Amino acid sequence: MSDRKKVYVTRELPEDAMKLLKSKFDVEVWQEEMPPPKSLLKEKVREVNGLICLLTERIDREVINAAGPQFRGISQVAVGFDNIDVEAATEKGIYVTNTPGVLTETTADYAFALLMAVARRIAEADKYVKSGKWKVPWGLMMLLGQDVWGKTIGIIGMGRIGSAVARRAKGMNMKILYYDVVRNEKAEKELGAEYVDLETLLKESDFVTIHVPLLPSTRHLINEERLKLMKKTACLINTSRGPVVDEKALYKALKEGWIWAAGLDVWEKEPTDPDNPLLKLGNVTASPHIASGSIATRTRMAVMAVENMTAILEGKVPPNLVNKEVLKVRPSSS
Ligand code: GLV
């Protein structure tokens, strides 16, 4: 019998990451596209030493409590980790890691692309041409959008990704407002970003873009009352987590013209229901949670997750440990 440590992986990873992982551990991979059932996760954590998972897996207290004493860590292939009960993991001495940094620029590229697409109605234009609706050679009033250049962007959450979006906005000569629970003096100094309260941000921005994690305090942060503060010409962009926006309220806002349009990469439930009324609106540009989805970045994320897992199973403090308090429960051996 091999004395190599065992890792369960909840989806096939890019080749470079898989090679690296297999060079160090005994690896078993869930082969389907849909997430594995909870019963299987419980069974696996009872047996293996580590779990590499995606944000689609709900790693709740029940799964964590099923872990055997040999189980040391959960390495998530994503920066967000609201799907994991970190508190329960910490109590049990289980390390939790994520993949920050490597996806910052790619996610900011996408957020800005979505902002531009919404402003200039690119998804609608694409459908218009492909469905044969384009009859007039050039329409003075055809598919008119909003300017981006020189407008005001309101960034909710000025962390790594928010700051990267701000850099792009600066290149577009935009006025940058931001709101966060902590001030970001670097963004203020280097990008001229102005710290305002959320109400001011919503009232004054032409584009509102969200870059906060999902926490009890950010769930439905954008609700009916706050959408009512926004300009009628404003666009809302969400590439963070779906539940940060109250979709029912957003539907009303878009349908009744409180705001002009929205670009949504994330949804309250994923995949969103094909009957979600938001999908019937022309002023919604929709995508399936792909903001970090470049070929290079997804590989970098997976390799980083493997490196985190390697450190955990070698008894080291992993580079991207989310629950530092776990070191008090189970100190690293190095
Ligand atoms: C993607 O949404 C991530 O959190 O990495």
CSV table of C-alpha atoms and ligand atoms in Angstrom, one decimal:
chain,number,residue,atom,x,y,z
A,1,MET,CA,0.0,0.0,0.0
A,2,SER,CA,1.2,3.5,-0.9
A,3,ASP,CA,2.1,5.8,2.0
A,4,ARG,CA,1.5,8.8,-0.2
A,5,LYS,CA,-1.1,11.2,1.1
A,6,LYS,CA,-4.5,11.2,-0.6
A,7,VAL,CA,-6.3,14.1,-2.2
A,8,TYR,CA,-9.8,14.2,-3.6
A,9,VAL,CA,-10.5,16.7,-6.4
A,10,THR,CA,-14.0,17.6,-7.2
A,11,ARG,CA,-13.5,18.3,-10.9
A,12,GLU,CA,-10.8,17.8,-13.5
A,13,LEU,CA,-8.2,20.5,-13.3
A,14,PRO,CA,-6.0,22.0,-16.1
A,15,GLU,CA,-3.2,19.6,-17.1
A,16,ASP,CA,-0.3,21.5,-15.5
A,17,ALA,CA,-2.1,21.5,-12.1
A,18,MET,CA,-3.0,17.9,-12.4
A,19,LYS,CA,0.5,16.8,-13.3
A,20,LEU,CA,1.9,18.7,-10.3
A,21,LEU,CA,-0.7,17.2,-8.0
A,22,LYS,CA,-0.2,13.6,-9.2
A,23,SER,CA,3.6,14.0,-8.8
A,24,LYS,CA,3.1,14.4,-5.1
A,25,PHE,CA,-0.1,12.6,-4.0
A,26,ASP,CA,-2.5,9.8,-4.7
A,27,VAL,CA,-5.2,11.6,-6.5
A,28,GLU,CA,-8.9,10.8,-7.1
A,29,VAL,CA,-11.0,13.1,-9.3
A,30,TRP,CA,-14.8,13.4,-9.6
A,31,GLN,CA,-15.3,13.0,-13.3
A,32,GLU,CA,-18.6,14.6,-13.9
A,33,GLU,CA,-19.4,18.2,-14.8
A,34,MET,CA,-22.0,18.7,-12.2
A,35,PRO,CA,-20.8,19.0,-8.6
A,36,PRO,CA,-20.5,15.8,-6.5
A,37,PRO,CA,-23.3,15.1,-4.1
A,38,LYS,CA,-22.9,15.9,-0.4
A,39,SER,CA,-23.0,12.2,0.6
A,40,LEU,CA,-19.9,11.6,-1.6
A,41,LEU,CA,-18.1,14.6,-0.1
A,42,LYS,CA,-18.8,13.3,3.4
A,43,GLU,CA,-17.5,9.9,2.4
A,44,LYS,CA,-14.3,11.3,0.9
A,45,VAL,CA,-13.4,13.6,3.7
A,46,ARG,CA,-13.6,10.6,6.0
A,47,GLU,CA,-10.9,8.9,4.0
A,48,VAL,CA,-8.5,11.4,2.3
A,49,ASN,CA,-6.0,13.9,3.7
A,50,GLY,CA,-7.1,16.9,1.6
A,51,LEU,CA,-9.8,18.2,-0.7
A,52,ILE,CA,-9.4,20.5,-3.7
A,53,CYS,CA,-12.8,22.0,-4.6
A,54,LEU,CA,-14.6,24.6,-6.6
A,55,LEU,CA,-17.0,27.3,-5.4
A,56,THR,CA,-20.0,25.1,-6.5
A,57,GLU,CA,-19.4,22.7,-3.6
A,58,ARG,CA,-21.2,23.4,-0.4
A,59,ILE,CA,-18.7,22.5,2.3
A,60,ASP,CA,-20.9,23.0,5.3
A,61,ARG,CA,-20.6,22.0,8.9
A,62,GLU,CA,-22.1,18.6,8.1
A,63,VAL,CA,-19.4,17.8,5.5
A,64,ILE,CA,-16.7,19.2,7.8
A,65,ASN,CA,-17.8,17.2,10.7
A,66,ALA,CA,-17.6,14.0,8.6
A,67,ALA,CA,-13.9,14.5,8.2
A,68,GLY,CA,-11.6,12.0,9.7
A,69,PRO,CA,-8.6,12.9,12.0
A,70,GLN,CA,-6.3,12.5,9.0
A,71,PHE,CA,-8.0,15.2,7.1
A,72,ARG,CA,-6.0,18.4,7.1
A,73,GLY,CA,-7.2,20.9,4.5
A,74,ILE,CA,-9.6,22.3,1.9
A,75,SER,CA,-8.0,24.1,-1.0
A,76,GLN,CA,-10.6,26.1,-3.0
A,77,VAL,CA,-9.9,26.9,-6.6
A,78,ALA,CA,-11.4,30.5,-6.4
A,79,VAL,CA,-10.7,33.7,-4.5
A,80,GLY,CA,-14.2,33.7,-2.9
A,81,PHE,CA,-15.0,31.0,-0.3
A,82,ASP,CA,-18.5,31.8,0.9
A,83,ASN,CA,-19.4,28.1,0.0
A,84,ILE,CA,-17.2,26.9,2.9
A,85,ASP,CA,-18.1,27.0,6.5
A,86,VAL,CA,-14.7,28.4,7.6
A,87,GLU,CA,-15.7,28.6,11.2
A,88,ALA,CA,-16.5,24.9,11.4
A,89,ALA,CA,-13.3,24.1,9.6
A,90,THR,CA,-11.2,26.2,12.1
A,91,GLU,CA,-12.9,24.5,15.0
A,92,LYS,CA,-11.8,21.1,13.6
A,93,GLY,CA,-8.3,22.2,12.8
A,94,ILE,CA,-8.8,22.1,9.1
A,95,TYR,CA,-6.9,24.5,7.0
A,96,VAL,CA,-8.8,26.5,4.3
A,97,THR,CA,-7.1,28.2,1.4
A,98,ASN,CA,-8.1,30.2,-1.7
A,99,THR,CA,-6.5,31.6,-4.8
A,100,PRO,CA,-6.2,35.4,-4.5
A,101,GLY,CA,-4.1,37.6,-6.7
A,102,VAL,CA,-3.7,35.4,-9.8
A,103,LEU,CA,-7.2,36.3,-11.1
A,104,THR,CA,-7.3,40.0,-10.2
A,105,GLU,CA,-6.4,41.4,-13.6
A,106,THR,CA,-8.5,38.9,-15.6
A,107,THR,CA,-11.5,39.5,-13.4
A,108,ALA,CA,-11.1,43.3,-13.8
A,109,ASP,CA,-10.7,42.9,-17.6
A,110,TYR,CA,-14.1,41.1,-17.6
A,111,ALA,CA,-15.8,43.6,-15.3
A,112,PHE,CA,-14.7,46.4,-17.5
A,113,ALA,CA,-15.7,44.5,-20.6
A,114,LEU,CA,-19.1,43.9,-19.2
A,115,LEU,CA,-19.4,47.6,-18.3
A,116,MET,CA,-18.5,48.5,-21.8
A,117,ALA,CA,-20.9,45.9,-23.3
A,118,VAL,CA,-23.8,47.2,-21.2
A,119,ALA,CA,-23.1,50.8,-21.9
A,120,ARG,CA,-22.8,50.3,-25.7
A,121,ARG,CA,-25.4,47.5,-25.9
A,122,ILE,CA,-23.0,45.0,-27.5
A,123,ALA,CA,-25.0,41.9,-26.7
A,124,GLU,CA,-28.2,43.5,-28.1
A,125,ALA,CA,-26.4,44.6,-31.2
A,126,ASP,CA,-25.0,41.1,-31.8
A,127,LYS,CA,-28.5,39.6,-31.6
A,128,TYR,CA,-29.9,42.4,-33.8
A,129,VAL,CA,-27.5,41.6,-36.6
A,130,LYS,CA,-27.7,37.8,-36.3
A,131,SER,CA,-31.5,37.7,-36.2
A,132,GLY,CA,-31.8,39.7,-39.5
A,133,LYS,CA,-33.3,42.8,-37.8
A,134,TRP,CA,-30.7,45.1,-39.4
A,135,LYS,CA,-32.6,46.7,-42.4
A,136,VAL,CA,-31.7,50.4,-42.4
A,137,PRO,CA,-28.2,50.8,-43.7
A,138,TRP,CA,-27.1,53.2,-40.9
A,139,GLY,CA,-29.5,54.4,-38.2
A,140,LEU,CA,-28.9,57.7,-36.6
A,141,MET,CA,-30.9,56.6,-33.6
A,142,MET,CA,-30.1,52.9,-33.8
A,143,LEU,CA,-29.2,51.0,-30.5
A,144,LEU,CA,-27.9,54.1,-28.8
A,145,GLY,CA,-25.9,53.6,-25.7
A,146,GLN,CA,-24.2,55.5,-22.9
A,147,ASP,CA,-20.8,57.1,-23.0
A,148,VAL,CA,-18.1,55.6,-20.8
A,149,TRP,CA,-15.2,58.0,-21.4
A,150,GLY,CA,-15.1,60.8,-18.9
A,151,LYS,CA,-18.1,59.5,-16.8
A,152,THR,CA,-18.2,58.6,-13.1
A,153,ILE,CA,-17.6,55.1,-11.9
A,154,GLY,CA,-18.6,54.0,-8.4
A,155,ILE,CA,-16.6,51.0,-7.1
A,156,ILE,CA,-18.2,49.1,-4.2
A,157,GLY,CA,-15.3,47.2,-2.6
A,158,MET,CA,-11.8,48.7,-3.3
A,159,GLY,CA,-9.7,45.6,-2.7
A,160,ARG,CA,-7.5,43.9,-5.3
A,161,ILE,CA,-10.1,43.6,-8.0
A,162,GLY,CA,-11.8,46.9,-7.3
A,163,SER,CA,-8.4,48.7,-7.6
A,164,ALA,CA,-7.7,46.9,-10.8
A,165,VAL,CA,-11.0,48.1,-12.2
A,166,ALA,CA,-10.1,51.6,-11.0
A,167,ARG,CA,-6.9,51.5,-13.0
A,168,ARG,CA,-8.9,50.7,-16.1
A,169,ALA,CA,-11.3,53.4,-15.3
A,170,LYS,CA,-8.5,55.9,-15.0
A,171,GLY,CA,-7.4,55.0,-18.5
A,172,MET,CA,-10.9,56.0,-19.6
A,173,ASN,CA,-10.6,59.4,-18.0
A,174,MET,CA,-13.4,58.5,-15.5
A,175,LYS,CA,-14.0,60.1,-12.2
A,176,ILE,CA,-13.6,57.3,-9.6
A,177,LEU,CA,-15.7,57.1,-6.5
A,178,TYR,CA,-15.4,54.2,-4.1
A,179,TYR,CA,-17.0,52.8,-1.0
A,180,ASP,CA,-15.6,50.1,1.2
A,181,VAL,CA,-15.6,49.3,4.9
A,182,VAL,CA,-11.9,50.3,4.9
A,183,ARG,CA,-10.2,53.2,3.2
A,184,ASN,CA,-7.8,52.4,0.4
A,185,GLU,CA,-5.2,55.2,0.6
A,186,LYS,CA,-3.1,53.7,-2.2
A,187,ALA,CA,-6.1,53.9,-4.6
A,188,GLU,CA,-6.8,57.4,-3.4
A,189,LYS,CA,-3.2,58.5,-3.9
A,190,GLU,CA,-2.3,56.7,-7.1
A,191,LEU,CA,-5.6,56.7,-8.9
A,192,GLY,CA,-7.3,59.7,-7.6
A,193,ALA,CA,-10.2,57.6,-6.2
A,194,GLU,CA,-12.5,59.5,-3.9
A,195,TYR,CA,-13.9,57.8,-0.8
A,196,VAL,CA,-17.6,58.4,-0.4
A,197,ASP,CA,-20.4,56.8,1.6
A,198,LEU,CA,-22.6,54.2,-0.3
A,199,GLU,CA,-25.5,56.6,-0.7
A,200,THR,CA,-23.3,59.3,-2.4
A,201,LEU,CA,-21.7,56.6,-4.6
A,202,LEU,CA,-25.1,55.4,-5.8
A,203,LYS,CA,-26.5,58.9,-6.3
A,204,GLU,CA,-23.5,60.2,-8.3
A,205,SER,CA,-22.2,57.3,-10.4
A,206,ASP,CA,-23.0,56.6,-14.0
A,207,PHE,CA,-21.6,53.0,-13.5
A,208,VAL,CA,-21.7,51.1,-10.3
A,209,THR,CA,-19.5,48.0,-10.1
A,210,ILE,CA,-19.5,45.6,-7.2
A,211,HIS,CA,-16.3,43.9,-5.9
A,212,VAL,CA,-17.1,42.8,-2.4
A,213,PRO,CA,-17.1,39.2,-1.0
A,214,LEU,CA,-20.4,37.7,0.0
A,215,LEU,CA,-20.8,38.1,3.8
A,216,PRO,CA,-23.9,38.4,6.0
A,217,SER,CA,-23.3,42.2,5.8
A,218,THR,CA,-23.1,42.3,2.0
A,219,ARG,CA,-26.1,40.0,1.2
A,220,HIS,CA,-28.7,42.2,-0.6
A,221,LEU,CA,-26.4,45.2,-0.2
A,222,ILE,CA,-28.0,46.4,-3.4
A,223,ASN,CA,-31.7,46.4,-2.6
A,224,GLU,CA,-34.8,48.3,-3.6
A,225,GLU,CA,-34.1,51.3,-1.5
A,226,ARG,CA,-30.5,51.6,-2.8
A,227,LEU,CA,-31.4,51.0,-6.4
A,228,LYS,CA,-33.9,54.0,-6.1
A,229,LEU,CA,-30.9,56.2,-5.3
A,230,MET,CA,-29.2,55.5,-8.6
A,231,LYS,CA,-29.4,57.7,-11.7
A,232,LYS,CA,-32.0,56.7,-14.3
A,233,THR,CA,-29.1,56.5,-16.8
A,234,ALA,CA,-26.9,54.4,-14.6
A,235,CYS,CA,-25.6,50.9,-15.2
A,236,LEU,CA,-25.0,48.3,-12.5
A,237,ILE,CA,-22.3,45.7,-13.0
A,238,ASN,CA,-22.0,42.6,-10.8
A,239,THR,CA,-19.0,40.3,-11.1
A,240,SER,CA,-18.7,39.5,-7.4
A,241,ARG,CA,-21.4,37.2,-5.9
A,242,GLY,CA,-25.0,37.1,-7.0
A,243,PRO,CA,-26.7,37.4,-3.6
A,244,VAL,CA,-25.1,40.8,-3.1
A,245,VAL,CA,-27.9,42.1,-5.3
A,246,ASP,CA,-31.6,41.5,-4.6
A,247,GLU,CA,-32.6,40.2,-8.0
A,248,LYS,CA,-36.3,40.9,-7.5
A,249,ALA,CA,-35.6,44.5,-6.7
A,250,LEU,CA,-33.2,44.8,-9.6
A,251,TYR,CA,-35.9,43.4,-12.0
A,252,LYS,CA,-38.3,46.1,-10.8
A,253,ALA,CA,-35.6,48.8,-11.2
A,254,LEU,CA,-34.8,47.7,-14.8
A,255,LYS,CA,-38.4,47.2,-15.8
A,256,GLU,CA,-39.6,50.4,-14.4
A,257,GLY,CA,-36.6,52.5,-15.5
A,258,TRP,CA,-35.2,53.4,-12.1
A,259,ILE,CA,-31.8,52.5,-13.7
A,260,TRP,CA,-30.8,52.1,-17.3
A,261,ALA,CA,-29.2,48.7,-17.6
A,262,ALA,CA,-27.3,45.9,-15.8
A,263,GLY,CA,-24.5,43.5,-16.5
A,264,LEU,CA,-24.6,40.3,-14.4
A,265,ASP,CA,-22.0,37.6,-14.4
A,266,VAL,CA,-23.2,36.3,-11.0
A,267,TRP,CA,-26.6,35.2,-9.8
A,268,GLU,CA,-28.5,34.6,-6.7
A,269,LYS,CA,-28.8,31.0,-7.8
A,270,GLU,CA,-26.3,29.4,-10.2
A,271,PRO,CA,-27.1,28.4,-12.8
A,272,THR,CA,-29.9,30.9,-12.8
A,273,ASP,CA,-33.3,29.6,-13.8
A,274,PRO,CA,-34.0,30.0,-17.6
A,275,ASP,CA,-37.3,31.5,-16.4
A,276,ASN,CA,-35.6,34.2,-14.4
A,277,PRO,CA,-37.5,37.4,-15.5
A,278,LEU,CA,-34.2,39.3,-15.7
A,279,LEU,CA,-33.2,37.2,-18.7
A,280,LYS,CA,-36.3,38.5,-20.6
A,281,LEU,CA,-35.1,42.1,-20.4
A,282,GLY,CA,-33.2,43.7,-23.2
A,283,ASN,CA,-31.3,45.9,-20.8
A,284,VAL,CA,-29.7,43.0,-19.0
A,285,THR,CA,-26.4,41.5,-20.3
A,286,ALA,CA,-26.0,38.1,-18.8
A,287,SER,CA,-23.1,35.7,-18.5
A,288,PRO,CA,-22.5,32.5,-16.5
A,289,HIS,CA,-20.0,33.4,-13.8
A,290,ILE,CA,-16.9,33.6,-16.1
A,291,ALA,CA,-15.1,36.8,-15.0
A,292,SER,CA,-11.9,34.9,-14.0
A,293,GLY,CA,-12.2,32.6,-17.0
A,294,SER,CA,-9.2,33.1,-19.2
A,295,ILE,CA,-7.2,30.0,-20.1
A,296,ALA,CA,-4.1,31.2,-18.4
A,297,THR,CA,-5.8,32.4,-15.3
A,298,ARG,CA,-7.8,29.3,-14.7
A,299,THR,CA,-4.5,27.3,-15.0
A,300,ARG,CA,-2.8,29.7,-12.5
A,301,MET,CA,-5.7,29.3,-10.1
A,302,ALA,CA,-5.6,25.5,-10.2
A,303,VAL,CA,-1.8,25.4,-9.8
A,304,MET,CA,-2.0,27.8,-6.9
A,305,ALA,CA,-4.7,25.5,-5.3
A,306,VAL,CA,-2.3,22.5,-5.7
A,307,GLU,CA,0.6,24.5,-4.2
A,308,ASN,CA,-1.7,25.4,-1.2
A,309,MET,CA,-2.6,21.8,-0.8
A,310,THR,CA,1.0,20.7,-1.0
A,311,ALA,CA,2.0,23.1,1.8
A,312,ILE,CA,-0.9,21.9,3.9
A,313,LEU,CA,0.0,18.2,3.5
A,314,GLU,CA,3.7,18.9,4.1
A,315,GLY,CA,2.8,20.4,7.4
A,316,LYS,CA,3.7,24.0,6.4
A,317,VAL,CA,1.6,27.2,6.6
A,318,PRO,CA,0.1,27.4,3.1
A,319,PRO,CA,0.7,30.7,1.3
A,320,ASN,CA,-3.0,31.5,1.0
A,321,LEU,CA,-4.4,30.4,4.3
A,322,VAL,CA,-7.9,31.9,4.9
A,323,ASN,CA,-8.4,30.9,8.5
A,324,LYS,CA,-5.2,31.9,10.3
A,325,GLU,CA,-6.8,31.1,13.6
A,326,VAL,CA,-6.6,27.4,12.7
A,327,LEU,CA,-2.9,27.5,13.5
A,328,LYS,CA,-3.9,27.7,17.2
A,329,VAL,CA,-5.9,24.6,16.9
A,330,ARG,CA,-3.5,22.6,14.6
A,331,PRO,CA,-0.1,24.4,14.4
A,332,SER,CA,2.0,23.7,11.3
A,333,SER,CA,4.9,21.4,11.9
A,334,SER,CA,7.5,23.8,10.3
B,1,GLV,C1,-14.7,33.4,-8.7
B,1,GLV,O1,-15.8,33.8,-8.6
B,1,GLV,C2,-13.8,33.4,-7.6
B,1,GLV,O2,-14.2,33.6,-6.4
B,1,GLV,O3,-12.6,33.1,-7.8
